[in-house]
Structures are given as C-alpha cells and as structure tokens.
CSV table of C-alpha atoms in Angstrom, one decimal:
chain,number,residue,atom,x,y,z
A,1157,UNK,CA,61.9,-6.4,-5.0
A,1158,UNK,CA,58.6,-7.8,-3.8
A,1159,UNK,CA,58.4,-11.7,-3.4
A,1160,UNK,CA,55.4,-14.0,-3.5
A,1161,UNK,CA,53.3,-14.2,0.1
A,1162,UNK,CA,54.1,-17.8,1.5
A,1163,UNK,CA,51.5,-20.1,1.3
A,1164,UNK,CA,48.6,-19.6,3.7
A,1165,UNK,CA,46.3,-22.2,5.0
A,1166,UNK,CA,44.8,-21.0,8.9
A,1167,UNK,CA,41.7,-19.6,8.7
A,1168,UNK,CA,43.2,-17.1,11.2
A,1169,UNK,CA,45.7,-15.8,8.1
A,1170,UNK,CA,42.8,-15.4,5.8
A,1171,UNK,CA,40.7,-13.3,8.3
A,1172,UNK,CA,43.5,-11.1,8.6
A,1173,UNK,CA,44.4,-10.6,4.5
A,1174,UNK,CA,40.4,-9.9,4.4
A,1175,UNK,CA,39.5,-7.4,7.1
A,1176,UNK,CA,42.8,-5.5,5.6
A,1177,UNK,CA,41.1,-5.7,2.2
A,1178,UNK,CA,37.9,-6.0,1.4
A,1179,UNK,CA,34.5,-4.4,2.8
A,1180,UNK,CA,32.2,-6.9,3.7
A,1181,UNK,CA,28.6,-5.9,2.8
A,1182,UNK,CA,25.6,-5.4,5.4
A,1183,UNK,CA,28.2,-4.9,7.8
A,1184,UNK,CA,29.7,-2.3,10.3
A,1185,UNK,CA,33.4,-3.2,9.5
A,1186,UNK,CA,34.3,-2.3,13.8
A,1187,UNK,CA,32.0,-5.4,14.6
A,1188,UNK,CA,34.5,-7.5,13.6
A,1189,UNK,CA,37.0,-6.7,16.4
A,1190,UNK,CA,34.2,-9.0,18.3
A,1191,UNK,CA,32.4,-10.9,16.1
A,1192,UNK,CA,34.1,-13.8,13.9
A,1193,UNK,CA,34.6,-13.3,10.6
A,1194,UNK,CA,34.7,-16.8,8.7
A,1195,UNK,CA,36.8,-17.6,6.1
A,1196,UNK,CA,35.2,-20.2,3.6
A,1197,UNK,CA,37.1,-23.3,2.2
A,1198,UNK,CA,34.8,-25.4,0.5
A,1199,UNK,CA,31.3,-26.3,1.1
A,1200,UNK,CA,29.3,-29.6,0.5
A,1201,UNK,CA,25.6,-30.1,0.8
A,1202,UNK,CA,24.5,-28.3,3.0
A,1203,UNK,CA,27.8,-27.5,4.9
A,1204,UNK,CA,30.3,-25.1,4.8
A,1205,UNK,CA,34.3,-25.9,5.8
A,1206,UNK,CA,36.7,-23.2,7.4
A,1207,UNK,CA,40.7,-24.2,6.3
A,1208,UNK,CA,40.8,-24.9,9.7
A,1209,UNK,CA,38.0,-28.2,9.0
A,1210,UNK,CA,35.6,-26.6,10.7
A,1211,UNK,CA,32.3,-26.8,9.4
A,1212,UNK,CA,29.0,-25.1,9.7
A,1213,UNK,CA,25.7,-25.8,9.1
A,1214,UNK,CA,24.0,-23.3,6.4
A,1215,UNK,CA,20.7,-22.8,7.9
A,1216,UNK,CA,20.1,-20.0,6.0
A,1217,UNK,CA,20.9,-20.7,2.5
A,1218,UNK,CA,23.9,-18.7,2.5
A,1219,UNK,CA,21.7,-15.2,2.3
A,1220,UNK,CA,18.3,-17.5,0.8
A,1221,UNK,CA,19.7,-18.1,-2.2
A,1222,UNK,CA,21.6,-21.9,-1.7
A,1223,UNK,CA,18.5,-24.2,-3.0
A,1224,UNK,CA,19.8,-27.5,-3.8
A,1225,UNK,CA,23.3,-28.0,-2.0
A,1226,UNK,CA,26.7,-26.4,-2.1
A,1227,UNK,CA,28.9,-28.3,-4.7
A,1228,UNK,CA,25.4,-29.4,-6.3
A,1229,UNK,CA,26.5,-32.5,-8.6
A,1230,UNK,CA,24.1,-31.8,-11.5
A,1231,UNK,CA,24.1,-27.7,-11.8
A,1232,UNK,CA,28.2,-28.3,-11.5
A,1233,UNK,CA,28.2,-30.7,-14.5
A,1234,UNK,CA,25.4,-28.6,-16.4
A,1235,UNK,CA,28.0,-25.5,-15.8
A,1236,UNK,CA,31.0,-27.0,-16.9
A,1237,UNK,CA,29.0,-28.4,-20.1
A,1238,UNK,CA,28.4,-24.8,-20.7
A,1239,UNK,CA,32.1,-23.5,-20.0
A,1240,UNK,CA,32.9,-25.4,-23.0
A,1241,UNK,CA,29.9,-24.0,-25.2
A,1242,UNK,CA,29.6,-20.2,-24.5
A,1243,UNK,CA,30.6,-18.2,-21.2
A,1244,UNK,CA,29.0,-14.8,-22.4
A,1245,UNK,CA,27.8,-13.3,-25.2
A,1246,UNK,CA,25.9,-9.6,-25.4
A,1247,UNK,CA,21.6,-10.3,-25.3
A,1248,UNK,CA,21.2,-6.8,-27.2
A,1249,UNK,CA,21.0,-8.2,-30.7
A,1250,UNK,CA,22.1,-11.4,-29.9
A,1251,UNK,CA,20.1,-14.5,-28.2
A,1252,UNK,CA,20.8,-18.2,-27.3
A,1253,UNK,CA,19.4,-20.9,-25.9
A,1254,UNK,CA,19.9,-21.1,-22.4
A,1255,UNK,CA,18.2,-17.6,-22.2
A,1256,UNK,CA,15.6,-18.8,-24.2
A,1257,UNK,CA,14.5,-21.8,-22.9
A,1258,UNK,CA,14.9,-20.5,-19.3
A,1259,UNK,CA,12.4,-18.0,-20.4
A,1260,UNK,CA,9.8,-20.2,-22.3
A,1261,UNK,CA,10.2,-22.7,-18.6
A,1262,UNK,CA,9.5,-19.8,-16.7
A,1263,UNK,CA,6.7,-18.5,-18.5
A,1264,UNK,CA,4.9,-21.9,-18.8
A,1265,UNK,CA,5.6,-22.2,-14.8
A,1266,UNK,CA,2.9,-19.2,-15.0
A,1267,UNK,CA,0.5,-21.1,-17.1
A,1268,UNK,CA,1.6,-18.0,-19.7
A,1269,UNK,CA,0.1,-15.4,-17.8
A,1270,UNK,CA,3.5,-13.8,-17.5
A,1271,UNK,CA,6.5,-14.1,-20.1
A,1272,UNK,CA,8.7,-11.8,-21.9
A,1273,UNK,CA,11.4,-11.9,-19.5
A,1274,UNK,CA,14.2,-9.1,-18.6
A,1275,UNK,CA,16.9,-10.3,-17.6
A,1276,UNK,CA,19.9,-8.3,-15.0
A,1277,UNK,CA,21.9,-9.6,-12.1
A,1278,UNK,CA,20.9,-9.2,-8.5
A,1279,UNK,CA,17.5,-9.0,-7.3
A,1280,UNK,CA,17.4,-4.8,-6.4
A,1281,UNK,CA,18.2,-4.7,-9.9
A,1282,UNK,CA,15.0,-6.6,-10.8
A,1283,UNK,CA,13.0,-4.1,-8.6
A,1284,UNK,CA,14.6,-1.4,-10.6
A,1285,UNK,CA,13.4,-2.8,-13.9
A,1286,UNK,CA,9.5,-3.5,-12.5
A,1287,UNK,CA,9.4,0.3,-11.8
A,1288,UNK,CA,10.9,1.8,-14.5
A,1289,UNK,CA,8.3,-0.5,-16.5
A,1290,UNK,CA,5.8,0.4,-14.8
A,1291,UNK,CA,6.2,3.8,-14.7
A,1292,UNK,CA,7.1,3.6,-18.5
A,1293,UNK,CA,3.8,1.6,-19.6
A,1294,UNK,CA,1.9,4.3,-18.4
A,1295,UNK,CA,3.7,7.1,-19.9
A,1296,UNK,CA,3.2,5.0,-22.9
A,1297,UNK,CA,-0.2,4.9,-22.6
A,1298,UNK,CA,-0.8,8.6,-22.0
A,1299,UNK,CA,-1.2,8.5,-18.6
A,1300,UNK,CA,2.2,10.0,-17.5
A,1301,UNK,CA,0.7,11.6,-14.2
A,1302,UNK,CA,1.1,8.0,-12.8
A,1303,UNK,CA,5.1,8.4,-10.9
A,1304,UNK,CA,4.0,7.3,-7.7
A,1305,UNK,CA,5.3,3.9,-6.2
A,1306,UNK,CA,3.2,2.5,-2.9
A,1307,UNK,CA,4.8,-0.2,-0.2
A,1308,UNK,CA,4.1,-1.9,2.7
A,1309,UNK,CA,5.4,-0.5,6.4
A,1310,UNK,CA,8.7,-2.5,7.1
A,1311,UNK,CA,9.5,-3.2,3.2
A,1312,UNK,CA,12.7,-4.2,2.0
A,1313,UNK,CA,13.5,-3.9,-2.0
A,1314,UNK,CA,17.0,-3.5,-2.2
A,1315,UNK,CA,19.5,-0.7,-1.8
A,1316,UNK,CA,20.1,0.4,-5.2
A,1317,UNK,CA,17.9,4.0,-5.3
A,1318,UNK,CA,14.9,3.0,-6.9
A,1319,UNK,CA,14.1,-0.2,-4.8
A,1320,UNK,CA,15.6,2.0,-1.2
A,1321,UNK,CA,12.8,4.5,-2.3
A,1322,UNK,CA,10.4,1.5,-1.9
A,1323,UNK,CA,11.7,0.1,1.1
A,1324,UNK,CA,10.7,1.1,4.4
A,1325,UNK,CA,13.5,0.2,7.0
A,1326,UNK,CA,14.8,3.1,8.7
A,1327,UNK,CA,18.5,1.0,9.3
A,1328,UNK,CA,18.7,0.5,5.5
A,1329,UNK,CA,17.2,4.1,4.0
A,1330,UNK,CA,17.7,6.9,6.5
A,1331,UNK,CA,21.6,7.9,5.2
A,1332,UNK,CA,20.1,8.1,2.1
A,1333,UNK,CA,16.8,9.9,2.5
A,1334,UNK,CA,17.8,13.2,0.6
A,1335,UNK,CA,18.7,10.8,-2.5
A,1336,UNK,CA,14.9,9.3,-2.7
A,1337,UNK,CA,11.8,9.8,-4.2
A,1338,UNK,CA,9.5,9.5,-1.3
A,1339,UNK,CA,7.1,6.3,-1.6
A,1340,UNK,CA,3.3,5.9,-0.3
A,1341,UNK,CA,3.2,3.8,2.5
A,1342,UNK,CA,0.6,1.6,3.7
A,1343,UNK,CA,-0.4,-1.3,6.8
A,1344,UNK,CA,1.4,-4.4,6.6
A,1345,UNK,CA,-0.3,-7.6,6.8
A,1346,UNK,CA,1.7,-8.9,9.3
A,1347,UNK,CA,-0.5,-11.7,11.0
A,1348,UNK,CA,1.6,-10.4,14.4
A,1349,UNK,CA,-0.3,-7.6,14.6
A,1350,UNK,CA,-3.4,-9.2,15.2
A,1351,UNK,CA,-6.0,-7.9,17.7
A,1352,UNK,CA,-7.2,-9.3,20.6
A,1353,UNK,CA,-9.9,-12.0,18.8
A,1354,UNK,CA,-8.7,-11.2,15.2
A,1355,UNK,CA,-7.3,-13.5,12.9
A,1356,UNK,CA,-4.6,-13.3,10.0
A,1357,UNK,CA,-7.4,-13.0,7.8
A,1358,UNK,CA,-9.0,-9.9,9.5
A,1359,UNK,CA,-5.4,-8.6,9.4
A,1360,UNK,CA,-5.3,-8.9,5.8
A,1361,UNK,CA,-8.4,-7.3,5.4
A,1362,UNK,CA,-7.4,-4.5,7.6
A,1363,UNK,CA,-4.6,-3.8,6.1
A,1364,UNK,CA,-6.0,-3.8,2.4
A,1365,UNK,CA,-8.9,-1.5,3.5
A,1366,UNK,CA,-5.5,0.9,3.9
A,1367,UNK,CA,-4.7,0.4,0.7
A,1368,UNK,CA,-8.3,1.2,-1.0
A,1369,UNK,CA,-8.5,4.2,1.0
A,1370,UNK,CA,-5.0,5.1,-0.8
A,1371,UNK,CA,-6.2,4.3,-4.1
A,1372,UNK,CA,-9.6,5.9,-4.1
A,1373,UNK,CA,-7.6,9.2,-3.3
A,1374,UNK,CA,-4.5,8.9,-5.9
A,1375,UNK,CA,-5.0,6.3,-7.8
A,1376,UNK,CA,-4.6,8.7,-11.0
A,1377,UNK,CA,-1.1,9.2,-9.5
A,1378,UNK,CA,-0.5,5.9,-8.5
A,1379,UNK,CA,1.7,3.8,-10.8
A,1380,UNK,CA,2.3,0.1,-9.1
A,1381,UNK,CA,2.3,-1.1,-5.5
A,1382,UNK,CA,5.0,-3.4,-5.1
A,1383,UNK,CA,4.7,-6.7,-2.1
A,1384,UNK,CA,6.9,-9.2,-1.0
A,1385,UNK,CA,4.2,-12.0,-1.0
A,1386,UNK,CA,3.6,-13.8,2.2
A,1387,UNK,CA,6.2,-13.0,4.2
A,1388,UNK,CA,8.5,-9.9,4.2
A,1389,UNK,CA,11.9,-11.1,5.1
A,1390,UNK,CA,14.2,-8.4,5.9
A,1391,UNK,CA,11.5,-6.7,8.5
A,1392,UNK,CA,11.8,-10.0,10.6
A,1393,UNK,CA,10.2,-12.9,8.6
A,1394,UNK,CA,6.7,-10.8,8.9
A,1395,UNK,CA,4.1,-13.8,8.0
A,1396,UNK,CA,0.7,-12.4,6.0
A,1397,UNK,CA,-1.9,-14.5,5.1
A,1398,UNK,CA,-2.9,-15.2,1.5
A,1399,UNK,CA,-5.9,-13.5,0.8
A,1400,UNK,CA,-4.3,-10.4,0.9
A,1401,UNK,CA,-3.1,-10.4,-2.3
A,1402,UNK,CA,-6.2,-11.5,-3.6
A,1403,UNK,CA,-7.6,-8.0,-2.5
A,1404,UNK,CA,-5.1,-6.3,-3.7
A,1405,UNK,CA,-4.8,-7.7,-6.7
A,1406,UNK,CA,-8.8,-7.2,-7.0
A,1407,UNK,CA,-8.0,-3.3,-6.1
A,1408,UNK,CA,-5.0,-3.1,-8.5
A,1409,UNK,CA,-7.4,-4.6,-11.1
A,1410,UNK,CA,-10.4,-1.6,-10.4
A,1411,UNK,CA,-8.3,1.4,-9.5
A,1412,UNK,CA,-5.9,0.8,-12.6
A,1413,UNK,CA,-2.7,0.3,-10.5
A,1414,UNK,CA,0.1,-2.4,-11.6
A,1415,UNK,CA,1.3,-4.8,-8.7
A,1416,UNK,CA,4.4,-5.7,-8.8
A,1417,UNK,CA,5.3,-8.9,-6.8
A,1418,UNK,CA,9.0,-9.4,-5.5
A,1419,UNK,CA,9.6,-13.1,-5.2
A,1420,UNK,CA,13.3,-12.9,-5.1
A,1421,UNK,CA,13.7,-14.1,-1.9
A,1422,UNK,CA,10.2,-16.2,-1.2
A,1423,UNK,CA,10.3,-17.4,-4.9
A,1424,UNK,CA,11.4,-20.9,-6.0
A,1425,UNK,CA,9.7,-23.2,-3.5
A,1426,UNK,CA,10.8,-21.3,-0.3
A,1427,UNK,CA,6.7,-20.8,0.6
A,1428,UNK,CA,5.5,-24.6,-0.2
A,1429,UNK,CA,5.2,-23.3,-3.4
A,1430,UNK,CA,7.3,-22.5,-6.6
A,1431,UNK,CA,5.7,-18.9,-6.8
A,1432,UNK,CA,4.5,-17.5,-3.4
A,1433,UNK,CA,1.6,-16.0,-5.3
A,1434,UNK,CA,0.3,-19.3,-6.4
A,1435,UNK,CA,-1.4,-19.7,-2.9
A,1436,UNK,CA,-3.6,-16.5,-3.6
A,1437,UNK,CA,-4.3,-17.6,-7.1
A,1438,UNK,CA,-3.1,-14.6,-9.0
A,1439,UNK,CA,-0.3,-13.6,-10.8
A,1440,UNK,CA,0.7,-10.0,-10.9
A,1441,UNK,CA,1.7,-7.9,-13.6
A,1442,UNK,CA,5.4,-8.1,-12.8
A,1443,UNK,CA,6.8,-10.8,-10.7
A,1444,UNK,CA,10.7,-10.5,-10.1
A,1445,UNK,CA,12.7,-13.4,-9.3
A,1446,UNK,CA,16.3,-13.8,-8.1
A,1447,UNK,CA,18.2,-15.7,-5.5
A,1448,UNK,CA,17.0,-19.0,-5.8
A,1449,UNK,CA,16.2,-18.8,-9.4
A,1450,UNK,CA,20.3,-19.9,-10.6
A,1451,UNK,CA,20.5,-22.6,-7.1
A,1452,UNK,CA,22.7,-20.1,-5.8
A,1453,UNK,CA,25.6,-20.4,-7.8
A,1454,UNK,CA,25.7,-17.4,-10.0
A,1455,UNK,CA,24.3,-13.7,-9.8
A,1456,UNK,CA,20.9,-13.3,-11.8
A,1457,UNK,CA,17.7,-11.9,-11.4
A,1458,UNK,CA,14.5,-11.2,-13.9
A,1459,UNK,CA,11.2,-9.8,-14.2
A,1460,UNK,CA,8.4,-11.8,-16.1
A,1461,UNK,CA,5.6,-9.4,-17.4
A,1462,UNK,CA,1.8,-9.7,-18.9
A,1463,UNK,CA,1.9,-9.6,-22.7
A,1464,UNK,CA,-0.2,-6.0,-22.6
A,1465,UNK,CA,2.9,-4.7,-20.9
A,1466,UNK,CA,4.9,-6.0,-23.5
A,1467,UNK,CA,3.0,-4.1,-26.0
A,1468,UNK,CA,2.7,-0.7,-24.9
A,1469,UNK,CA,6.5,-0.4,-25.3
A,1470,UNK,CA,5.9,-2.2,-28.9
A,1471,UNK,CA,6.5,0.5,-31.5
A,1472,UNK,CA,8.6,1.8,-34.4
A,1473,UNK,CA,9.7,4.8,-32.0
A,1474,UNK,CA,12.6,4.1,-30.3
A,1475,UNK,CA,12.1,6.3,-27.2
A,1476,UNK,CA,9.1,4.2,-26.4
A,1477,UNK,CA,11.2,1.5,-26.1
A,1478,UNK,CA,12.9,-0.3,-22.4
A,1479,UNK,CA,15.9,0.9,-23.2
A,1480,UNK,CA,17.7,-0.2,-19.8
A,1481,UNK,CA,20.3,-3.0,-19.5
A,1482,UNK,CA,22.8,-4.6,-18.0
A,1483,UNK,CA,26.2,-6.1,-19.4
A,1484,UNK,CA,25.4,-9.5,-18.0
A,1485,UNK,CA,22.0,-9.5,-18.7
A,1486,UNK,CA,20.8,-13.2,-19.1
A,1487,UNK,CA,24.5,-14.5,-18.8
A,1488,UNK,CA,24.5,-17.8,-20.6
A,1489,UNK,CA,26.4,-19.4,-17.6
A,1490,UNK,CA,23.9,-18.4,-14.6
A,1491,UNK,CA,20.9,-19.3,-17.1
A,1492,UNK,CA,22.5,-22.5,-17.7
A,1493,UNK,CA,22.4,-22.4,-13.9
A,1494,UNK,CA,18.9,-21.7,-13.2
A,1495,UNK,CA,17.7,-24.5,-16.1
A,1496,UNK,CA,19.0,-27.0,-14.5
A,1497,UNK,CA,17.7,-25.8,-10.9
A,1498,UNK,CA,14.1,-26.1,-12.7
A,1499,UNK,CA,15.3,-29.4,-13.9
A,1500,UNK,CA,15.7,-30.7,-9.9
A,1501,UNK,CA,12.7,-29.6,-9.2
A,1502,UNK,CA,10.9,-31.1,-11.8
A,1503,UNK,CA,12.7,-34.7,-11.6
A,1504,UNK,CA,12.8,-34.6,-7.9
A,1505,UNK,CA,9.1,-34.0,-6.9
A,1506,UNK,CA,11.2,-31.1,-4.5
A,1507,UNK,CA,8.0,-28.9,-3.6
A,1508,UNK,CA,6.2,-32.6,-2.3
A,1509,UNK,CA,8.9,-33.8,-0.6
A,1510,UNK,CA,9.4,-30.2,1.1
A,1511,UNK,CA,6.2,-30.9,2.7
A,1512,UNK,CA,7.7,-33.8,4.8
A,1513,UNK,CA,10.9,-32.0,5.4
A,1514,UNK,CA,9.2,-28.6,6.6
A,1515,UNK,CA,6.9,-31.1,8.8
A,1516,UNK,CA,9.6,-33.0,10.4
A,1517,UNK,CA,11.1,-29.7,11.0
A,1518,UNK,CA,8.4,-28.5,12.3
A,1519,UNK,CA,8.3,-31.3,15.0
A,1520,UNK,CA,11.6,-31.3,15.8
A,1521,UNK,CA,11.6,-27.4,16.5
A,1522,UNK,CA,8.4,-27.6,18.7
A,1523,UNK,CA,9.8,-27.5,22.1
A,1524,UNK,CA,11.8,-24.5,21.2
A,1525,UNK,CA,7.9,-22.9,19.9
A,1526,UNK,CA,6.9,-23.8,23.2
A,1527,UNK,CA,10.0,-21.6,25.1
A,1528,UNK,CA,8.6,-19.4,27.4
A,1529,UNK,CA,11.4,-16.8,25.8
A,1530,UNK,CA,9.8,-17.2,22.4
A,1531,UNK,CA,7.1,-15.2,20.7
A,1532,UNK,CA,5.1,-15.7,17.6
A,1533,UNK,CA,6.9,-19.4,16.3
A,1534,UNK,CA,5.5,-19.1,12.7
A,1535,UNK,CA,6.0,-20.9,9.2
A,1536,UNK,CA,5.0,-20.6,5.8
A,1537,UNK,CA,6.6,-23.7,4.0
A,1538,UNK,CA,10.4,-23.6,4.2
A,1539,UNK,CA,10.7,-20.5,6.2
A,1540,UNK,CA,10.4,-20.5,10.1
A,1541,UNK,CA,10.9,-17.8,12.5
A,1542,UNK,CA,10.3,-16.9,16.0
A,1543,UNK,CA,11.0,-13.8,18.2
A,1544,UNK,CA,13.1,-13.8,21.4
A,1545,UNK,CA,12.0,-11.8,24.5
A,1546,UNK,CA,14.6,-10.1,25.7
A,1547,UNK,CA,14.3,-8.6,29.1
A,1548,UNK,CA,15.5,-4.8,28.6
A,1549,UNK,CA,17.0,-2.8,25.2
A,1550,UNK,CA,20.3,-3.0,25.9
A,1551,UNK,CA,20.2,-6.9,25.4
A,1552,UNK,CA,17.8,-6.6,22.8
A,1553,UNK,CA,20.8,-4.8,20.9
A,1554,UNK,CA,23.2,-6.9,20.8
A,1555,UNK,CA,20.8,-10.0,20.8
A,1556,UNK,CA,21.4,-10.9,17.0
A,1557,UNK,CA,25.2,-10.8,17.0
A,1558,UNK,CA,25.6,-13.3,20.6
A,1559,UNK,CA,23.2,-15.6,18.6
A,1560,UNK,CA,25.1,-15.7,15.5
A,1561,UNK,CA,28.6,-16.7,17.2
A,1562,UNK,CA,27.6,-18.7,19.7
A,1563,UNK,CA,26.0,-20.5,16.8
A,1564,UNK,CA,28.7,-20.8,14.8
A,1565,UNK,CA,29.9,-22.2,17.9
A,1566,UNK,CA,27.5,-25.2,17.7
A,1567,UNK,CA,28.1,-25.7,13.7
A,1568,UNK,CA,25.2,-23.4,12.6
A,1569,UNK,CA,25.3,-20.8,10.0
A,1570,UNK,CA,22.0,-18.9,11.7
A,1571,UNK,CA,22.0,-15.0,11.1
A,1572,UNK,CA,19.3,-12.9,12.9
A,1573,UNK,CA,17.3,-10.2,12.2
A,1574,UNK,CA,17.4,-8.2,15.3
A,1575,UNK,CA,15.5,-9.9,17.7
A,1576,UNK,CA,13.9,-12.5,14.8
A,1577,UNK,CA,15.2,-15.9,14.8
A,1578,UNK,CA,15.2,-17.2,11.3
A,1579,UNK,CA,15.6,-21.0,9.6
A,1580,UNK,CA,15.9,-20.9,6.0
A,1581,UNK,CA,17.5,-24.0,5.0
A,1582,UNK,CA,18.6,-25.8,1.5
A,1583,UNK,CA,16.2,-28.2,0.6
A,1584,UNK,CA,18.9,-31.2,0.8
A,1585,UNK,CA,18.5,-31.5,4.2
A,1586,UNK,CA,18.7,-35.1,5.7
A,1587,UNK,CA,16.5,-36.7,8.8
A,1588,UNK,CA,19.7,-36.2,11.0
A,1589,UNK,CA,20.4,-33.1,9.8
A,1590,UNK,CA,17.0,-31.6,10.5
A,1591,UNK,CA,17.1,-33.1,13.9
A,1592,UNK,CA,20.5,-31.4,14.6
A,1593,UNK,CA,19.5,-28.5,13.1
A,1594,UNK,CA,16.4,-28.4,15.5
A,1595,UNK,CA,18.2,-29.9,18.4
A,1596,UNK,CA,21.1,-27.2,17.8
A,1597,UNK,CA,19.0,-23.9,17.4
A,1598,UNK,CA,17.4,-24.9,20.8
A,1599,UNK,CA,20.4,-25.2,22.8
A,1600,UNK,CA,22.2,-21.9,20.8
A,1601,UNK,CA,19.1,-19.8,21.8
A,1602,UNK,CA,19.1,-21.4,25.5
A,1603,UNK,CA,22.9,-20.2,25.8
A,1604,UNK,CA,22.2,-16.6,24.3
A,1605,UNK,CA,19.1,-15.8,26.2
A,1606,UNK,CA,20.3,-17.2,29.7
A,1607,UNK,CA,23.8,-15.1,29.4
C-alpha cells in the first residue's frame, strides 16, 4: 500500500518532483540538465524566495505581467473580499459587477472611444477574438472577400493558431506552418534599422510606405492589420517610434482596413503610458489587453471595440452574432483583480512617479549603455533593452541561457531574448533596488561576455 511522500522542503527535492512531472512552457525540457530550474516559495515585492531562502530579483515581471508587487497588500485584500462574495459565475446570461465596472473603467480610460469589452483568459486568446471580429464585421457588412490578416516582420501574437498565423518568428511558427493560414507581411518599424543619417521617424515612414503599397493592392481583401504598439517584445524589445501608428491608422482609416492594436504586453503603463497608443493619439478599432491588466495575479485578457463594431453583429439573427467564448470569460475573481490594479494607479499617481523611476534607472544603467560590448541601449518608459555583441555564432547561441544563470547567480530574475538584454521591472521598485538592479545587470553581463 502506497504511503504519503515525507515532507519536502530543499529546493533541490522540488526540482526533481517537477522535471519528473510537469512540462514547463517555452522550454526545451533537455536544457535543464544545465540550466537551473527554480523552484518558487514565496515572493514579496518585487522578490522571489527559493525553499532554500534564496531570493531573486524579478526584473522582468515574472513574464511582464507582475505590475504592483508580489503579495501586493491591497489586490490580496480586494481578492479575498471577493472569495467571500462570488468565485465564478457563467457571463452568458449572467453579469455582475466586477465585470461591469472593470468594463465601464476601461472604457472611460479610452475617453469612450472603445467599450463593449470581451472578456477570455490569456492574451493569444484576446488576439483570437480581434480577428474573428474583424473578419466577422465584415462578413456582416457584406464585404466577406475581406479574410486576410497583415503583420509586421518579427511579430509575435501568441501561439494559439490564429495569433501564430499573425506572428512572424520562425523559432515560434515553423513546426506549425502546414496548420496556418498564411498572413501578409510587411517592414517593421524598428528604429534599429535606421540608415546611415535616418532617424526613427524616417524609419516609421519607411516602413508605412510598405504598408500603403499593400493596401492600395488588396485592400478589398484585407481585413485588419494587427501591431504591437511601440515596441515588439518577443522579436528583441524592437523600439518604433510613435508616428507610425499615426500613419497607419490614417491608412486603416482610407483603405477601409480595421487595426487591431495588441497591448497585452506594452499595455498598462509599461510605455510611460497607460495605453501605448496614447503617444500616437489614436485609438484603434480593437485594442487587446492582458498581462498587466489583473497586476499579475490571475489569468485574463479582453478586447475593447468601437461601438460600430458592436453594431454590425447587433441583430435578431443569431448567426450574426460573436458567438465565441470561454468558460472563464470575465471571471469575477481576476476582474476583482484588475479593478483594484486600476485603483493603484489612480490613487498612486503610478504613471508620474514611473517617470522618476524609469529616469533613475536610466542613470544608473548608463555605464552599461556606454559598454563597448553593447549595441543599441534603448527605452520607451519602463522597458529597456540593449544588444550584446558577441564575437562569433557559436557564442551568440548560447548567449541568453549563460546570462540568465549567472544572473540568477547575482539575485536577478533577467531572461533574454537571444542576444537582447531586457529590464522590465514591477513598478515597486525602491532607490536601492534600482541601483542594485543597475549595478547587478552590469557586472552579470561583464561575467557572460568576458567567459
């Protein structure tokens, strides 16, 4: 007869019951004969703890979704007010507040441009639900030759279908090419790609010139264009300069096309400010949120919509209704979540007093922009990156996984993107902690780059 396991404690035990067990996502599983696989105890602001005491740094939001803190004081109490009020209850046919008034906040955050939120759980899910609208709207509207999706070179959506058909990393979508419907894609914006005596602004221009060219030959076939405003993450923290959504919203707007704007990773304050497209001074016709949006305590994602979307699925016909959901959609517990996330920033001035801490930051990491190893140091509110020279490929290769466990060897929680150097941090940080974060990332990328 089985008995009960002992009780375990070492953080060495619970990497072992884990490899056996479970398959840890974005990874190849063999890695971890090498590289350290870290078993969580508890975190506090914006620290983790091993069971070992250990602790590390999380200079990356725990995959850009931590906002406030781990163990935040005021979304715990506002979640275990709503443990004792309602834990789930279906949204088809049913409402209640928390979903509501998350949605009215959200929708006055847009000055009411966008509202009628749908509601699902992670943020690939959200792209999902943008296209299927999009394409649907049209169909709706008698244009039903419009099926075909446009995104930028180096894209990243998600890795459900729909959003890996709109993604353009070769790592993430190859295995799965037979799957997809192809996608249109056109120049990024990325201000690296700057010519000799160019700015970011003539690289935005460039690179929506591409996407007229596009339009003036399908736009009848065209049904949205979907961006990651401002800076496209998963390709390496790529850095655009506003006005490009300005002109493409302006060609969206003449050629008939929807934009769809994914925000679930640069939304909520991570760009200076609360929406990334703010800085353009448009909104989009869908704008998908996720991550950030519950603090980073619990799984939810939406997309917010203009009112004339709304209304071409508006009918007594049921097949022209969105009839996609989700079992969780607009869980009570991660709205409850995201409501009091809004309520920190709101009460806490955050996106003003991210200004000093991105500055300070800033400061504190400019000897490391100055490294004669380092290319293109770059920043767009709470997000900084840089890219390490590496001497030949082979290096190159493995250059992301000797960063990230030599950092954890230093107390940072710093996850690269190939050869991209990243800092995404909660927006708790203390003085001291920036200036160990800085101080840190310099010496960890002096030890990885001189071994």
């Amino acid at each position: 007869m089985a008995h009960a396991p002992d009780p375990i404690n070492k953080s060495a035990d619970w990497v072992a019951r884990s490899l056996r067990s479970v398959w840890h996502p974005c990874t190849q599983m063999q890695h971890h004969e090498s590289v350290p696989l870290v078993p969580v105890s508890h975190g506090r602001g914006v620290w983790l703890y091993d069971h070992d005491g250990k602790r590390y740094l999380d200079a990356i939001s725990s995959w850009w979704v931590n906002l406030f803190g781990h163990a935040n004081p005021r979304i715990n109490a506002a979640l275990k007010d709503q443990l004792d009020k309602l834990e789930h209850a279906m949204l088809a046919g049913f409402t209640h507040e928390p979903v509501i008034e998350l949605s009215e906040q959200l929708s006055s955050l847009t000055g009411n441009v966008l509202g009628h939120a749908f509601y699902a759980s992670d943020g690939a899910s959200a792209v999902e639900i943008a296209l299927k609208m999009s394409f649907h709207a049209w169909r709706n509207a008698g244009r039903g030759g419009k099926q075909e999706f446009v995104c930028l070179k180096g894209s990243y959506h998600g890795e459900t279908i729909g959003a890996l058909a709109v993604t353009d990393v070769a790592l993430f979508k190859d295995a799965y090419g037979p799957l997809l419907r192809a996608a249109r894609v056109v120049a990024s914006p990325d201000a690296r790609g700057a010519r000799e005596g160019e700015t970011a602004q003539d690289v935005a221009r460039r690179a929506a010139a591409d996407v007229e060219a596009l339009f003036a030959e399908r736009a009848d076939q065209i049904a949205a264009i979907i961006i990651e405003p401002l800076v496209q993450c998963a390709t390496g923290m790529a850095m655009h300069d506003p006005l490009y959504l300005a002109l493409v919203r302006s060609l969206c707007d003449r050629y008939q096309v929807h934009l769809i704007l994914d925000e679930i990773a640069v939304g909520c304050g991570r760009t200076g400010t609360f929406f990334a497209c703010e800085q353009a001074n448009i909104w989009p016709d869908f704008l998908c949120l996720s991550k950030g949006i519950s603090g980073g305590y619990l799984p939810l994602s939406l997309v917010l919509t203009r009112d004339e979307i709304y209304q071409a699925f508006y009918s007594t016909d049921v097949t022209r209704g969105f009839l996609h959901s989700h079992s969780y959609t607009g869980n009570p517990l991660a709205c409850r979540a995201a409501l009091a996330t809004l309520a920190i920033f709101r009460d806490d001035d955050v996106l003003n007093r991210n200004q000093a801490r991105a500055g300070r930051l800033r400061q504190a990491l400019a000897p490391l922009a100055r490294h004669e190893r380092v290319r293109h140091f770059r920043q767009r509110g709470m997000i900084f990156a840089f890219d390490a020279i590496e001497p030949d490929a082979t290096r190159a290769a493995t250059f992301s996984r000797r960063f990230f466990t030599t950092a954890l060897e230093h107390e940072l929680l710093l996850r690269p993107i190939g050869g991209t150097v990243y800092l995404m941090p909660p927006y708790v940080l203390s003085d001291e902690e920036i200036d160990g974060l800085a101080e840190r990332t310099r010496r960890v990328f002096d030890s990885v780059i001189s071994s």
